[in-house]
Structure formats: structure tokens, C-alpha cells
Coordinates of C-alpha atoms in Angstrom, one line a residue:
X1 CA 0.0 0.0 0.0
X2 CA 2.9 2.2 0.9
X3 CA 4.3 1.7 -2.8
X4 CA 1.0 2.7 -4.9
X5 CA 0.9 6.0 -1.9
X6 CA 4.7 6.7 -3.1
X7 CA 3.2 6.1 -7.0
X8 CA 0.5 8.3 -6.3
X9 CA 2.3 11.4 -4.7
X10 CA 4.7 11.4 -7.3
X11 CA 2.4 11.3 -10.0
X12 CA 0.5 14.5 -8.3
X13 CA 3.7 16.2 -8.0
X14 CA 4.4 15.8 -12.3
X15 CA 1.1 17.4 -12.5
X16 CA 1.0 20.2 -10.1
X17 CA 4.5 21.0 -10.9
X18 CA 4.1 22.7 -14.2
X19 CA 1.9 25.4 -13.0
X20 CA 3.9 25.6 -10.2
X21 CA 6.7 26.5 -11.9
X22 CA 5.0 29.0 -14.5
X23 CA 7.6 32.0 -15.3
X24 CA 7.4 35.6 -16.5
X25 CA 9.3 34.6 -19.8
X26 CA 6.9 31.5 -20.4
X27 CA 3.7 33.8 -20.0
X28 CA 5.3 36.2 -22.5
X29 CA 6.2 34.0 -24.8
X30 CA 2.7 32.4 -25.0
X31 CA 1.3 35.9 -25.1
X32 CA 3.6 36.1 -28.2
X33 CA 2.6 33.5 -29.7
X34 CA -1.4 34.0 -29.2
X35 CA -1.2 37.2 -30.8
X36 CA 0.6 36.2 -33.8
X37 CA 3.8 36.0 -33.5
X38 CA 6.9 37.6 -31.9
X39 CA 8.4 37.7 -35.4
X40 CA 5.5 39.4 -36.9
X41 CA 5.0 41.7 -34.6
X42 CA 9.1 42.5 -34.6
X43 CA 8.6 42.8 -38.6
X44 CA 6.0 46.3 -38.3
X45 CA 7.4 49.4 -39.0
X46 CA 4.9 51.6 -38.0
X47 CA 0.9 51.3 -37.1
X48 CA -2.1 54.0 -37.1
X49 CA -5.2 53.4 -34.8
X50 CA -8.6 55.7 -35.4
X51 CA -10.4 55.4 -32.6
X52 CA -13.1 57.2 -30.5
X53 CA -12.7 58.7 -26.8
X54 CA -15.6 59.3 -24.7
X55 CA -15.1 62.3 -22.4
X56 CA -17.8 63.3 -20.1
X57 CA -20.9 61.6 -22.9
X58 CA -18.8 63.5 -25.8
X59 CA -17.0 61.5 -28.3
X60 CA -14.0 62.7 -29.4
X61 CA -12.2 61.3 -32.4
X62 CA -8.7 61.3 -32.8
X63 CA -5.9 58.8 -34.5
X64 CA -3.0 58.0 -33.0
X65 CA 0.6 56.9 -34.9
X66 CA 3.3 55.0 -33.6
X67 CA 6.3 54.4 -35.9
X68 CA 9.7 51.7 -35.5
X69 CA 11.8 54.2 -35.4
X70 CA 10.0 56.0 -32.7
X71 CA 7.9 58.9 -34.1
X72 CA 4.9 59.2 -33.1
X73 CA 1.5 61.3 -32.3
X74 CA -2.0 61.5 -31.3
X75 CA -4.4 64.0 -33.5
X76 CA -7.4 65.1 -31.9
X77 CA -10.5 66.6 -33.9
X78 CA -12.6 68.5 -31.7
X79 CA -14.8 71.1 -32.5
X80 CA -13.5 71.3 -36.4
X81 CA -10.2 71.6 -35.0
X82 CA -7.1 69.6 -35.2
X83 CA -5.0 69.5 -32.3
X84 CA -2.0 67.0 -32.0
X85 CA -0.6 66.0 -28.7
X86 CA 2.4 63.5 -27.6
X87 CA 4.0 64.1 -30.9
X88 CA 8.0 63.0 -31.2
X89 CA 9.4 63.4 -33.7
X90 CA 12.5 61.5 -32.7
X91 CA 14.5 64.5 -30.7
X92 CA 11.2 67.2 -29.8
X93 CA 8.5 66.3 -27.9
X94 CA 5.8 69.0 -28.8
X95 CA 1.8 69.2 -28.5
X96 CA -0.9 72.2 -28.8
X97 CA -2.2 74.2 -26.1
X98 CA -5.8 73.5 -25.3
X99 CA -6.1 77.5 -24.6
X100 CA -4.3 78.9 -26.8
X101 CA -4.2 76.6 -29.8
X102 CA -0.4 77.2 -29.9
X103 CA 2.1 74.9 -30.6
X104 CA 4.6 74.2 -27.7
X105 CA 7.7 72.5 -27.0
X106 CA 8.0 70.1 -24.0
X107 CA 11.0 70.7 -21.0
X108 CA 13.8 68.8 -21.5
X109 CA 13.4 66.4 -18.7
X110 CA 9.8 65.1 -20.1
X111 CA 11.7 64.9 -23.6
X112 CA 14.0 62.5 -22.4
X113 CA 11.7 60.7 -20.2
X114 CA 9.3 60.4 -23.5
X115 CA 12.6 59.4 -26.1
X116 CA 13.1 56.3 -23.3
X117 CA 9.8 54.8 -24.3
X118 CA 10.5 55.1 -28.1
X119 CA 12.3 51.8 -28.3
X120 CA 9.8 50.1 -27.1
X121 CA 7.0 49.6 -30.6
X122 CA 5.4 47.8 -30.7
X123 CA 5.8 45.9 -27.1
X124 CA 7.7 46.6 -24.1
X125 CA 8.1 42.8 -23.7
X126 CA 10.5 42.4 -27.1
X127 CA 14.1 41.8 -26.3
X128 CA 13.2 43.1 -23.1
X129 CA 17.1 42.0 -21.6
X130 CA 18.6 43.3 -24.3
X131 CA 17.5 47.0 -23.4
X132 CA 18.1 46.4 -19.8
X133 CA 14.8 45.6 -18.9
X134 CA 13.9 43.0 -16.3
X135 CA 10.6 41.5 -15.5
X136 CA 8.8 39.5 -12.4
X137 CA 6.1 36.9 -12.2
X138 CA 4.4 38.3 -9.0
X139 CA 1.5 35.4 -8.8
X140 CA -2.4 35.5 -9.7
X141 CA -4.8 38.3 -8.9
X142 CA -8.4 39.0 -9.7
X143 CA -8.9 42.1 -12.0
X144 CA -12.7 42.6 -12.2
X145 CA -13.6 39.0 -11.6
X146 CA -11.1 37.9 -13.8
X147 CA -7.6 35.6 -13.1
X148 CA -4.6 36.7 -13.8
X149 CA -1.0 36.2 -13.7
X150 CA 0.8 39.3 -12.7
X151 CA 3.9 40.8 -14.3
X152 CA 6.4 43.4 -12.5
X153 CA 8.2 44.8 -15.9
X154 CA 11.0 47.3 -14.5
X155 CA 12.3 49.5 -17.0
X156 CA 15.1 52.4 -17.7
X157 CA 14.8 55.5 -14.8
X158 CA 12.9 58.1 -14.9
X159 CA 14.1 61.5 -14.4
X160 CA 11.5 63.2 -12.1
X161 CA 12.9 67.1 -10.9
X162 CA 16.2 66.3 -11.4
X163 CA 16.4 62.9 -9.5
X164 CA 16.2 59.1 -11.0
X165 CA 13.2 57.4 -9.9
X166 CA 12.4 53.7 -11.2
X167 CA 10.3 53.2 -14.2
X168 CA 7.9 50.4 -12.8
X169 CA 4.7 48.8 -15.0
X170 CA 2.5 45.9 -13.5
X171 CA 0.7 43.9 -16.7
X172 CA -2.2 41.7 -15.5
X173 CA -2.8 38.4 -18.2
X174 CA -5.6 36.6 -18.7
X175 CA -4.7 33.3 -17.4
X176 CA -7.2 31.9 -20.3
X177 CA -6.1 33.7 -23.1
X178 CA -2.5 35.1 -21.7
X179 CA -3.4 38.4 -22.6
X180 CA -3.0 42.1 -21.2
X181 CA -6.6 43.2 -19.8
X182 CA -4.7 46.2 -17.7
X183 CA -2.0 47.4 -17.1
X184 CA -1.0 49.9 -13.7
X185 CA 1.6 52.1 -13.2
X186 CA 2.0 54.7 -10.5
X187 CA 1.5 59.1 -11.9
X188 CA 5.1 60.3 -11.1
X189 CA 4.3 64.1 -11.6
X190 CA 1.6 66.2 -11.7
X191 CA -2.0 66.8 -10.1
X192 CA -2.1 62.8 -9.6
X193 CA 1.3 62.3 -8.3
X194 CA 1.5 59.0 -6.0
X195 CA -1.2 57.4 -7.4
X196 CA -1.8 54.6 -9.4
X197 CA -3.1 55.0 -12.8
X198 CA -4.8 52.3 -15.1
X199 CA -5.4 50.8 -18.7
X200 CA -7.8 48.0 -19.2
X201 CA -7.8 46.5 -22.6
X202 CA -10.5 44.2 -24.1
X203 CA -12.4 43.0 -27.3
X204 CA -9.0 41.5 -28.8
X205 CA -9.5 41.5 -33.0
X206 CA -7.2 40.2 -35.3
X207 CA -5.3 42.7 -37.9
X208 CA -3.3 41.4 -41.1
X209 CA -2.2 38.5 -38.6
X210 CA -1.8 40.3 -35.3
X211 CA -4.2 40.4 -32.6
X212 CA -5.0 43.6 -31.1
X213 CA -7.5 45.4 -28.2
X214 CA -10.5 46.9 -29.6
X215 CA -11.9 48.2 -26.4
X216 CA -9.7 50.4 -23.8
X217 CA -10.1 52.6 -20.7
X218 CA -7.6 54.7 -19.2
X219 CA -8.2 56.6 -15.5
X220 CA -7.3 56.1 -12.3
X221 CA -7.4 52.5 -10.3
X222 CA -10.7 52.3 -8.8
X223 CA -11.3 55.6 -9.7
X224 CA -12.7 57.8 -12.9
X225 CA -11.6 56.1 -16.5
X226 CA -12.4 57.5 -19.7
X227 CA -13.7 54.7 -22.6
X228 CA -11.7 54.3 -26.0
X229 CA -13.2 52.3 -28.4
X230 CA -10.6 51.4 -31.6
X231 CA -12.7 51.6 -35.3
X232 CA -9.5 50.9 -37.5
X233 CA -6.0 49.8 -36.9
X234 CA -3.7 49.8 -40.4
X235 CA -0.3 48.5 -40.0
X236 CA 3.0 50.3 -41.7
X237 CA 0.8 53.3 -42.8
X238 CA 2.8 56.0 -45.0
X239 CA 2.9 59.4 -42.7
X240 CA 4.7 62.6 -44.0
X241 CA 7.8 63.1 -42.1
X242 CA 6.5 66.7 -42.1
X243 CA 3.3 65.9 -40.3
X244 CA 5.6 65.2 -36.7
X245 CA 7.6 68.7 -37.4
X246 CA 6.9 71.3 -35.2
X247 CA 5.3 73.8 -36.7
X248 CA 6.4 77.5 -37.4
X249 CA 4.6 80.4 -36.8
X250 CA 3.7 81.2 -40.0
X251 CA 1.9 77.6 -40.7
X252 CA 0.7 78.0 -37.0
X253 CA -0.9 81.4 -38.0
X254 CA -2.8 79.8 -41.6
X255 CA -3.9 76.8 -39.6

């Protein structure tokens, strides 16, 4: 009887094992791989998203552009208006002023906090130890009723008023699916300082290949989020270099 116990232990211990020993690099690379592909998704050189905010029961529309080599930039239409914000254009970091409709350069230590996030299109996760990256399989948690394996992704420091900070990102998986349905990260400056601010992603949809989130929110944990709801995603669009320029005065004054 002792025998078949022995038989039986170790036969519960091959089973349990494996999800014991899940890792942050295996729930990556199956993340990968449900998507479509780390290769694929290495292979872009650029994407454009038109999409749909709601603010307050108003919905905005804007597009948003993220290139390889990272340019990028978010266009706003409101009110007949165009007004672009976040855009880089690989050294200036430049946006328009609600108020005044101007065009204005960012400070230098939010250009180079901006220019270390460039490398990272289309996912954080690629070659993630080859930019100095580390990540950390923190165990399961329950984001709105749903399991999921949680992921510590430390990246470069952040300069906040002079001093380095860490740069630290906490990606929730579907344990189903093994993909990101939020992601957390504390607000290191500004009116929301200290607290912890939050994406949720849903209503994946594949695109040439690649699956992406049709449905997102972005706000504060347990707090306030405004709803983004994705209409079209076209990979390696063509964008005018001159479109992430900052403007002069003169095209400032026509526009």
C-alpha cells in the first residue's frame, strides 16, 4: 500500500508541478505566440489606430501613430479643429495648447523621459534584456472578476525634478487567453502624483495576422476612467515626415 501512496504522490507532484513553476518569460512567450507571432510583430514598421474617446458623454475622435523608429502622435478633432498632442518626432517632444491653440515644445526632462519609451514599438516585452529591462512573475490576482497572472516589468529610470526614480509597470494576463486586460503604473508628476493610474484592454480583433485590443479605458485605479473604443488599426501606414515637425509660426498662423 505504501508503494501505490509513493506512485501516487509522485504522480500528483508531475502534475502540479508545471503550473507551479510557470515563469514571466513563459507567459510572455505564449502571449507572443497568441497574438501572432513575436516575429510578426518585430517585422512592423509603424501602425495607425482611429479610434473614439468618450469624455464626459462627448466623443471625441482622434488617430493616433506610432512608428519603428519611434515617431509618433496623437491627433485630436474637436470642434472642427485639429489639435495633436504626444507628438516626437525622434528628438522634440511638442503638443498644442488647449487655450491657446499654440504649438509648444515640451521641457527637457519630459523629452527624455518620452525618447526612453521610443524603443519600445510595438511591445515593451521584445528583447526586453537586451534593453536592460527586467521582468517579475508576481502570482495571480483578480482584475474585475477575472484571473490573472501578474507581471512586474521594471524599465530604464525616470528623471522626475532632477532625480532618478524607477520606471515600474505591472501587466495583469488573462490566465485563459494570456493576454493584457490592464496594465498599472503609479502618476510620477503632476496633479495625480502617487497614485496609481490604469489601462484595461478588451475585445481582442485580429489585424493582417496580429491580434489587437479593440476596447480600452484609461483613468485612475478604482477611480474615474475614460472609454476608447478602436474603429481601425492599419499596420505600416505611409505618414509625411512633415506631419511630426513642429510647426512654425507662419503655418501655425494659416492653420
Amino acid at each position: 500500500m505504501k508503494i501505490f501512496k509513493w506512485i501516487a504522490a509522485i504522480l500528483f507532484l508531475v502534475v502540479a508541478l508545471p503550473a507551479q513553476a510557470q515563469t514571466a518569460d513563459e507567459i510572455i512567450d505564449t502571449y507572443f505566440e497568441n497574438i501572432g507571432g513575436e516575429e510578426k510583430l518585430k517585422s512592423l514598421e509603424g501602425m495607425k489606430m482611429t479610434a473614439k474617446v468618450n469624455q464626459q458623454g462627448m466623443e471625441i475622435p482622434l488617430e493616433i501613430v506610432q512608428l519603428k523608429d519611434g515617431r509618433q502622435m496623437t491627433v485630436i478633432n474637436f470642434q472642427g479643429k485639429e489639435i495633436k498632442q504626444g507628438v516626437f518626432d525622434g528628438e522634440t517632444l511638442w503638443g498644442h495648447n488647449f487655450m491657446t491653440m499654440k504649438a509648444e515644445k515640451s521641457d527637457a526632462e519630459s523629452t527624455e523621459n518620452f525618447k526612453l519609451n521610443s524603443n519600445d514599438f510595438p511591445d515593451a516585452f521584445i528583447d526586453y534584456e537586451d534593453k536592460g529591462y527586467t521582468v517579475e512573475y508576481l502570482g495571480k490576482e483578480s482584475i474585475d472578476g477575472t484571473d490573472t497572472f501578474k507581471i512586474k516589468l521594471v524599465k530604464e529610470p525616470l528623471t522626475i525634478d532632477g532625480k532618478q526614480e524607477e520606471d515600474v509597470t505591472f501587466y495583469f494576463f488573462d490566465t485563459e487567453n494570456y493576454v493584457p486586460i490592464a496594465i498599472q503604473s503609479e502618476i510620477k508628476a503632476g496633479q495625480g502624483k502617487g497614485m496609481m493610474q490604469e489601462i484595461t484592454m478588451s475585445d481582442y480583433q485580429e489585424v493582417d495576422g496580429i491580434y489587437f485590443p479593440f476596447s480600452m479605458t484609461q483613468g485612475l485605479k478604482d477611480g474615474p476612467s475614460s472609454p476608447l473604443t478602436i474603429e481601425s488599426i492599419v499596420l505600416n501606414p505611409a505618414v509625411e515626415d512633415s506631419a511630426f515637425e513642429f510647426p512654425d509660426e507662419v503655418s501655425e498662423e494659416k492653420n
